[in-house]
Structure formats: C-alpha cells, structure tokens
Short mmCIF file of C-alpha atoms in Angstrom, two decimals:
data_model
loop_
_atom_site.label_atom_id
_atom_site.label_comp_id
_atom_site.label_asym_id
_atom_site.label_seq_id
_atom_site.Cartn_x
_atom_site.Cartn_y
_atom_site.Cartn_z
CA UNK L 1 0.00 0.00 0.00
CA UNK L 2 2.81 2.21 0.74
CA UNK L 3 3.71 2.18 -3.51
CA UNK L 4 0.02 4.07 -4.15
CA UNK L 5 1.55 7.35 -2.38
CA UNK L 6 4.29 6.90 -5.18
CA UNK L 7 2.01 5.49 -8.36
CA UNK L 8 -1.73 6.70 -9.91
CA UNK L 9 -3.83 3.83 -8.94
CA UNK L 10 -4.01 2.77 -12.08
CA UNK L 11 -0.72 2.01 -12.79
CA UNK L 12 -0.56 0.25 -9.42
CA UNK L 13 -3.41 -1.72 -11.09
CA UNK L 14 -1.99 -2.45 -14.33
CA UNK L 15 1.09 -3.93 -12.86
CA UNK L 16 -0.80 -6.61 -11.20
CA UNK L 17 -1.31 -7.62 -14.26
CA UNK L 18 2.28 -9.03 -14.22
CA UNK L 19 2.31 -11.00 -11.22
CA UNK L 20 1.26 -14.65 -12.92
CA UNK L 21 3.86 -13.39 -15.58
CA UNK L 22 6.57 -13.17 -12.84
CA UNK L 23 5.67 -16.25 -11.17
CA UNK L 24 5.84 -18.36 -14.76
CA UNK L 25 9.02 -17.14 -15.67
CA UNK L 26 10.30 -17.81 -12.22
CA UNK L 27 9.13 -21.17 -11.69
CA UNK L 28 10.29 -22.21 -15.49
CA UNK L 29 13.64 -20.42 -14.13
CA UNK L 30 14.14 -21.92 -10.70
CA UNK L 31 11.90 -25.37 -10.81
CA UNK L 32 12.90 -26.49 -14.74
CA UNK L 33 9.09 -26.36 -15.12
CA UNK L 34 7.94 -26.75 -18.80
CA UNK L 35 6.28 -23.70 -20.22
CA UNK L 36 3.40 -24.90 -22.50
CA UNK L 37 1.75 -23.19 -25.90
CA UNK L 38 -0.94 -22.15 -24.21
CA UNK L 39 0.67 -20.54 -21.02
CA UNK L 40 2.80 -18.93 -23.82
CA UNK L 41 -0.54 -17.70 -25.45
CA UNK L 42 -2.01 -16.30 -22.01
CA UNK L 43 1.74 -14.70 -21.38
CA UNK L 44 1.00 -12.48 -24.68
CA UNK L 45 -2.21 -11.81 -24.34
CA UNK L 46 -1.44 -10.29 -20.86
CA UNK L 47 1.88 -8.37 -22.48
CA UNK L 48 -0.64 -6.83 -24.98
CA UNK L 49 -3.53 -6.22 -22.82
CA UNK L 50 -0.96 -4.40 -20.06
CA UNK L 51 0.80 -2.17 -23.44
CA UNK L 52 -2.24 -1.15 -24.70
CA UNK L 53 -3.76 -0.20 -21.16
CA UNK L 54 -0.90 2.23 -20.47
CA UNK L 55 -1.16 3.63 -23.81
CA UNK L 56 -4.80 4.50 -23.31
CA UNK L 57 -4.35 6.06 -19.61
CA UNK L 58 -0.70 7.53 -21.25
CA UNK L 59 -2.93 9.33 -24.19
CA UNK L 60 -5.23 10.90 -21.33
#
C-alpha cells in the first residue's frame, strides 16, 4: 500500500497484471518447469492487454 503514495492507482493496477507473468518465468527459471503453448498464449495476451492499457491512460 505504501507504492500508491508513489504510483496513480491505475498504474498500481496495471502492474498486477504481471504478477502470474513473474511467477511463470520464475518457476520455469528456478523449478525447470515446462512452459506450455498455451501458457505462452495467455503470457502475450497479458503483455498486450498491459501495453495497450498504459497507452490509453498515457494518451489521457
């Protein structure tokens, strides 16, 4: 909670976004766990869904 004095909420919001992101690429890092095509479609969508949510709130 401390980060929202620093970031709009909406930012703070966005980035959440990145947190199953984080963990994947961690646990394919750290455990040797396979990444799959469709956790590798999900990962994308997510990367596209966060890029153009910043450039809407970015255009504002």
């Amino acid at each position: 909670m401390n980060s929202l004095r620093w970031l709009p909420v909406h930012l703070a919001g966005i980035m959440l976004y990145f947190i199953p992101l984080v963990a994947l690429f961690l646990s394919w890092l750290f455990l040797d766990e396979q990444f799959t095509f469709l956790q590798g479609v999900g990962f994308i969508v997510t990367v596209l869904s966060v890029y153009f949510l910043n450039r809407k709130y970015s255009e504002e």
